[in-house]
Amino acid sequence: MSDAPVPGPRDPKPALVFDDPLDQQSSDDTDRGWGERPAGDSAADLKRFLDEKPPHHI
């Protein structure tokens, strides 16, 4: 006799998807994907401007 363990149910393999990938919107297609920040208050915009200002604009 064999003392090998009885195999249990295996995880099902993911199904193949044959959709057209160009029909789906990627994160680059949105303003957020390009690094745009959501609309905020003007104080946050001023802080960002001052934080990101190049040194030669001091």
Tab-separated table of N, CA, C and O in Angstrom:
chain	number	residue	atom	x	y	z
A	1	MET	N	0.821	-1.195	0.000
A	1	MET	CA	0.000	0.000	0.000
A	1	MET	C	0.854	1.242	0.000
A	1	MET	O	1.968	1.244	0.461
A	2	SER	N	0.261	2.305	-0.459
A	2	SER	CA	0.980	3.568	-0.546
A	2	SER	C	0.456	4.526	0.523
A	2	SER	O	-0.740	4.587	0.786
A	3	ASP	N	1.368	5.250	1.132
A	3	ASP	CA	0.978	6.260	2.129
A	3	ASP	C	0.989	7.662	1.527
A	3	ASP	O	1.072	8.648	2.254
A	4	ALA	N	0.916	7.779	0.215
A	4	ALA	CA	0.928	9.088	-0.451
A	4	ALA	C	-0.349	9.843	-0.102
A	4	ALA	O	-1.429	9.261	-0.026
A	5	PRO	N	-0.227	11.135	0.135
A	5	PRO	CA	-1.428	11.914	0.458
A	5	PRO	C	-2.373	11.985	-0.736
A	5	PRO	O	-1.969	11.982	-1.882
A	6	VAL	N	-3.631	12.029	-0.444
A	6	VAL	CA	-4.647	12.141	-1.485
A	6	VAL	C	-4.662	13.594	-1.956
A	6	VAL	O	-4.782	14.508	-1.139
A	7	PRO	N	-4.496	13.815	-3.256
A	7	PRO	CA	-4.488	15.206	-3.734
A	7	PRO	C	-5.845	15.855	-3.546
A	7	PRO	O	-6.882	15.260	-3.823
A	8	GLY	N	-5.807	17.078	-3.043
A	8	GLY	CA	-7.032	17.831	-2.833
A	8	GLY	C	-7.396	18.607	-4.084
A	8	GLY	O	-6.722	18.529	-5.107
A	9	PRO	N	-8.464	19.352	-4.025
A	9	PRO	CA	-8.846	20.154	-5.193
A	9	PRO	C	-7.787	21.218	-5.456
A	9	PRO	O	-7.244	21.835	-4.544
A	10	ARG	N	-7.485	21.417	-6.706
A	10	ARG	CA	-6.482	22.410	-7.094
A	10	ARG	C	-7.169	23.729	-7.418
A	10	ARG	O	-8.348	23.765	-7.766
A	11	ASP	N	-6.412	24.794	-7.285
A	11	ASP	CA	-6.943	26.103	-7.661
A	11	ASP	C	-7.187	26.109	-9.163
A	11	ASP	O	-6.326	25.685	-9.939
A	12	PRO	N	-8.338	26.602	-9.591
A	12	PRO	CA	-8.594	26.645	-11.031
A	12	PRO	C	-7.673	27.663	-11.707
A	12	PRO	O	-7.308	28.686	-11.119
A	13	LYS	N	-7.281	27.354	-12.924
A	13	LYS	CA	-6.437	28.279	-13.680
A	13	LYS	C	-7.284	29.473	-14.103
A	13	LYS	O	-8.483	29.343	-14.362
A	14	PRO	N	-6.678	30.657	-14.183
A	14	PRO	CA	-7.449	31.812	-14.651
A	14	PRO	C	-7.889	31.589	-16.101
A	14	PRO	O	-7.159	31.004	-16.896
A	15	ALA	N	-9.057	32.056	-16.402
A	15	ALA	CA	-9.600	31.902	-17.745
A	15	ALA	C	-8.882	32.837	-18.708
A	15	ALA	O	-8.466	33.939	-18.342
A	16	LEU	N	-8.717	32.395	-19.933
A	16	LEU	CA	-8.125	33.249	-20.962
A	16	LEU	C	-9.155	34.275	-21.403
A	16	LEU	O	-10.327	33.962	-21.615
A	17	VAL	N	-8.718	35.509	-21.556
A	17	VAL	CA	-9.608	36.586	-21.981
A	17	VAL	C	-9.134	37.060	-23.349
A	17	VAL	O	-7.979	37.453	-23.512
A	18	PHE	N	-10.015	37.008	-24.310
A	18	PHE	CA	-9.666	37.384	-25.671
A	18	PHE	C	-10.275	38.730	-26.053
A	18	PHE	O	-10.554	38.967	-27.223
A	19	ASP	N	-10.479	39.615	-25.084
A	19	ASP	CA	-11.004	40.951	-25.380
A	19	ASP	C	-9.926	41.778	-26.059
A	19	ASP	O	-8.731	41.517	-25.925
A	20	ASP	N	-10.348	42.805	-26.757
A	20	ASP	CA	-9.407	43.710	-27.394
A	20	ASP	C	-8.841	44.646	-26.329
A	20	ASP	O	-9.584	45.423	-25.728
A	21	PRO	N	-7.534	44.609	-26.064
A	21	PRO	CA	-6.974	45.457	-25.008
A	21	PRO	C	-7.066	46.947	-25.327
A	21	PRO	O	-7.006	47.781	-24.438
A	22	LEU	N	-7.241	47.284	-26.597
A	22	LEU	CA	-7.341	48.701	-26.955
A	22	LEU	C	-8.714	49.276	-26.666
A	22	LEU	O	-8.901	50.488	-26.705
A	23	ASP	N	-9.686	48.430	-26.361
A	23	ASP	CA	-11.017	48.911	-25.994
A	23	ASP	C	-11.081	49.341	-24.534
A	23	ASP	O	-12.037	49.978	-24.121
A	24	GLN	N	-10.067	48.983	-23.742
A	24	GLN	CA	-10.074	49.296	-22.320
A	24	GLN	C	-9.267	50.566	-22.069
A	24	GLN	O	-8.259	50.812	-22.713
A	25	GLN	N	-9.721	51.366	-21.124
A	25	GLN	CA	-9.025	52.609	-20.787
A	25	GLN	C	-7.896	52.300	-19.811
A	25	GLN	O	-8.091	51.644	-18.798
A	26	SER	N	-6.709	52.773	-20.149
A	26	SER	CA	-5.573	52.569	-19.253
A	26	SER	C	-5.434	53.781	-18.334
A	26	SER	O	-6.081	54.808	-18.518
A	27	SER	N	-4.552	53.664	-17.354
A	27	SER	CA	-4.367	54.791	-16.433
A	27	SER	C	-3.712	55.970	-17.138
A	27	SER	O	-3.855	57.115	-16.708
A	28	ASP	N	-2.997	55.728	-18.240
A	28	ASP	CA	-2.384	56.832	-18.984
A	28	ASP	C	-3.405	57.640	-19.769
A	28	ASP	O	-3.109	58.729	-20.228
A	29	ASP	N	-4.599	57.081	-19.960
A	29	ASP	CA	-5.648	57.789	-20.693
A	29	ASP	C	-6.366	58.808	-19.830
A	29	ASP	O	-7.229	59.528	-20.316
A	30	THR	N	-6.057	58.866	-18.566
A	30	THR	CA	-6.732	59.787	-17.662
A	30	THR	C	-5.760	60.868	-17.207
A	30	THR	O	-4.546	60.715	-17.313
A	31	ASP	N	-6.288	61.969	-16.716
A	31	ASP	CA	-5.434	63.035	-16.197
A	31	ASP	C	-4.622	62.540	-15.011
A	31	ASP	O	-3.477	62.918	-14.831
A	32	ARG	N	-5.202	61.675	-14.206
A	32	ARG	CA	-4.496	61.155	-13.039
A	32	ARG	C	-3.289	60.316	-13.459
A	32	ARG	O	-2.273	60.304	-12.789
A	33	GLY	N	-3.385	59.622	-14.597
A	33	GLY	CA	-2.277	58.833	-15.094
A	33	GLY	C	-1.093	59.690	-15.527
A	33	GLY	O	0.038	59.230	-15.571
A	34	TRP	N	-1.337	60.927	-15.851
A	34	TRP	CA	-0.281	61.852	-16.261
A	34	TRP	C	0.237	62.671	-15.091
A	34	TRP	O	0.994	63.624	-15.282
A	35	GLY	N	-0.168	62.339	-13.880
A	35	GLY	CA	0.345	63.021	-12.707
A	35	GLY	C	-0.477	64.212	-12.275
A	35	GLY	O	-0.082	64.938	-11.368
A	36	GLU	N	-1.598	64.440	-12.924
A	36	GLU	CA	-2.452	65.549	-12.520
A	36	GLU	C	-3.056	65.249	-11.164
A	36	GLU	O	-3.431	64.129	-10.862
A	37	ARG	N	-3.141	66.248	-10.376
A	37	ARG	CA	-3.737	66.085	-9.053
A	37	ARG	C	-5.211	66.465	-9.112
A	37	ARG	O	-5.603	67.277	-9.933
A	38	PRO	N	-6.019	65.872	-8.276
A	38	PRO	CA	-7.434	66.249	-8.259
A	38	PRO	C	-7.590	67.715	-7.862
A	38	PRO	O	-6.709	68.294	-7.219
A	39	ALA	N	-8.690	68.270	-8.250
A	39	ALA	CA	-8.943	69.680	-7.948
A	39	ALA	C	-8.871	69.912	-6.444
A	39	ALA	O	-9.460	69.184	-5.660
A	40	GLY	N	-8.104	70.907	-6.062
A	40	GLY	CA	-7.948	71.187	-4.641
A	40	GLY	C	-8.079	72.675	-4.383
A	40	GLY	O	-8.479	73.450	-5.248
A	41	ASP	N	-7.713	73.056	-3.201
A	41	ASP	CA	-7.834	74.469	-2.855
A	41	ASP	C	-6.598	75.221	-3.347
A	41	ASP	O	-5.555	74.655	-3.651
A	42	SER	N	-6.701	76.530	-3.418
A	42	SER	CA	-5.608	77.345	-3.949
A	42	SER	C	-4.409	77.373	-3.007
A	42	SER	O	-3.275	77.559	-3.455
A	43	ALA	N	-4.606	77.167	-1.722
A	43	ALA	CA	-3.483	77.143	-0.781
A	43	ALA	C	-2.583	75.941	-1.072
A	43	ALA	O	-1.355	76.046	-1.023
A	44	ALA	N	-3.173	74.809	-1.401
A	44	ALA	CA	-2.386	73.627	-1.743
A	44	ALA	C	-1.645	73.838	-3.053
A	44	ALA	O	-0.501	73.406	-3.204
A	45	ASP	N	-2.288	74.543	-4.009
A	45	ASP	CA	-1.621	74.848	-5.274
A	45	ASP	C	-0.426	75.767	-5.063
A	45	ASP	O	0.630	75.581	-5.667
A	46	LEU	N	-0.574	76.767	-4.209
A	46	LEU	CA	0.525	77.685	-3.923
A	46	LEU	C	1.669	76.953	-3.233
A	46	LEU	O	2.839	77.145	-3.578
A	47	LYS	N	1.345	76.086	-2.289
A	47	LYS	CA	2.385	75.309	-1.605
A	47	LYS	C	3.128	74.431	-2.593
A	47	LYS	O	4.358	74.353	-2.574
A	48	ARG	N	2.400	73.779	-3.493
A	48	ARG	CA	3.057	72.939	-4.508
A	48	ARG	C	3.939	73.785	-5.407
A	48	ARG	O	5.057	73.399	-5.745
A	49	PHE	N	3.469	74.946	-5.817
A	49	PHE	CA	4.259	75.833	-6.666
A	49	PHE	C	5.552	76.252	-5.964
A	49	PHE	O	6.633	76.207	-6.550
A	50	LEU	N	5.450	76.610	-4.694
A	50	LEU	CA	6.647	77.039	-3.967
A	50	LEU	C	7.598	75.874	-3.711
A	50	LEU	O	8.822	76.057	-3.731
A	51	ASP	N	7.063	74.680	-3.488
A	51	ASP	CA	7.906	73.504	-3.263
A	51	ASP	C	8.637	73.071	-4.528
A	51	ASP	O	9.760	72.577	-4.470
A	52	GLU	N	8.007	73.234	-5.686
A	52	GLU	CA	8.580	72.749	-6.936
A	52	GLU	C	9.270	73.838	-7.749
A	52	GLU	O	9.688	73.586	-8.868
A	53	LYS	N	9.391	75.020	-7.181
A	53	LYS	CA	10.001	76.134	-7.906
A	53	LYS	C	11.502	75.868	-8.073
A	53	LYS	O	12.183	75.499	-7.121
A	54	PRO	N	12.027	76.048	-9.291
A	54	PRO	CA	13.466	75.834	-9.496
A	54	PRO	C	14.285	76.840	-8.689
A	54	PRO	O	13.832	77.951	-8.401
A	55	PRO	N	15.534	76.486	-8.332
A	55	PRO	CA	16.341	77.368	-7.497
A	55	PRO	C	16.645	78.711	-8.158
A	55	PRO	O	16.845	79.700	-7.459
A	56	HIS	N	16.679	78.772	-9.467
A	56	HIS	CA	16.994	80.048	-10.110
A	56	HIS	C	15.802	81.013	-10.137
A	56	HIS	O	15.932	82.124	-10.597
A	57	HIS	N	14.659	80.610	-9.603
A	57	HIS	CA	13.487	81.500	-9.515
A	57	HIS	C	13.280	82.045	-8.113
A	57	HIS	O	12.203	82.545	-7.804
A	58	ILE	N	14.278	81.950	-7.273
A	58	ILE	CA	14.123	82.410	-5.882
A	58	ILE	C	14.102	83.906	-5.823
A	58	ILE	O	14.570	84.662	-6.492
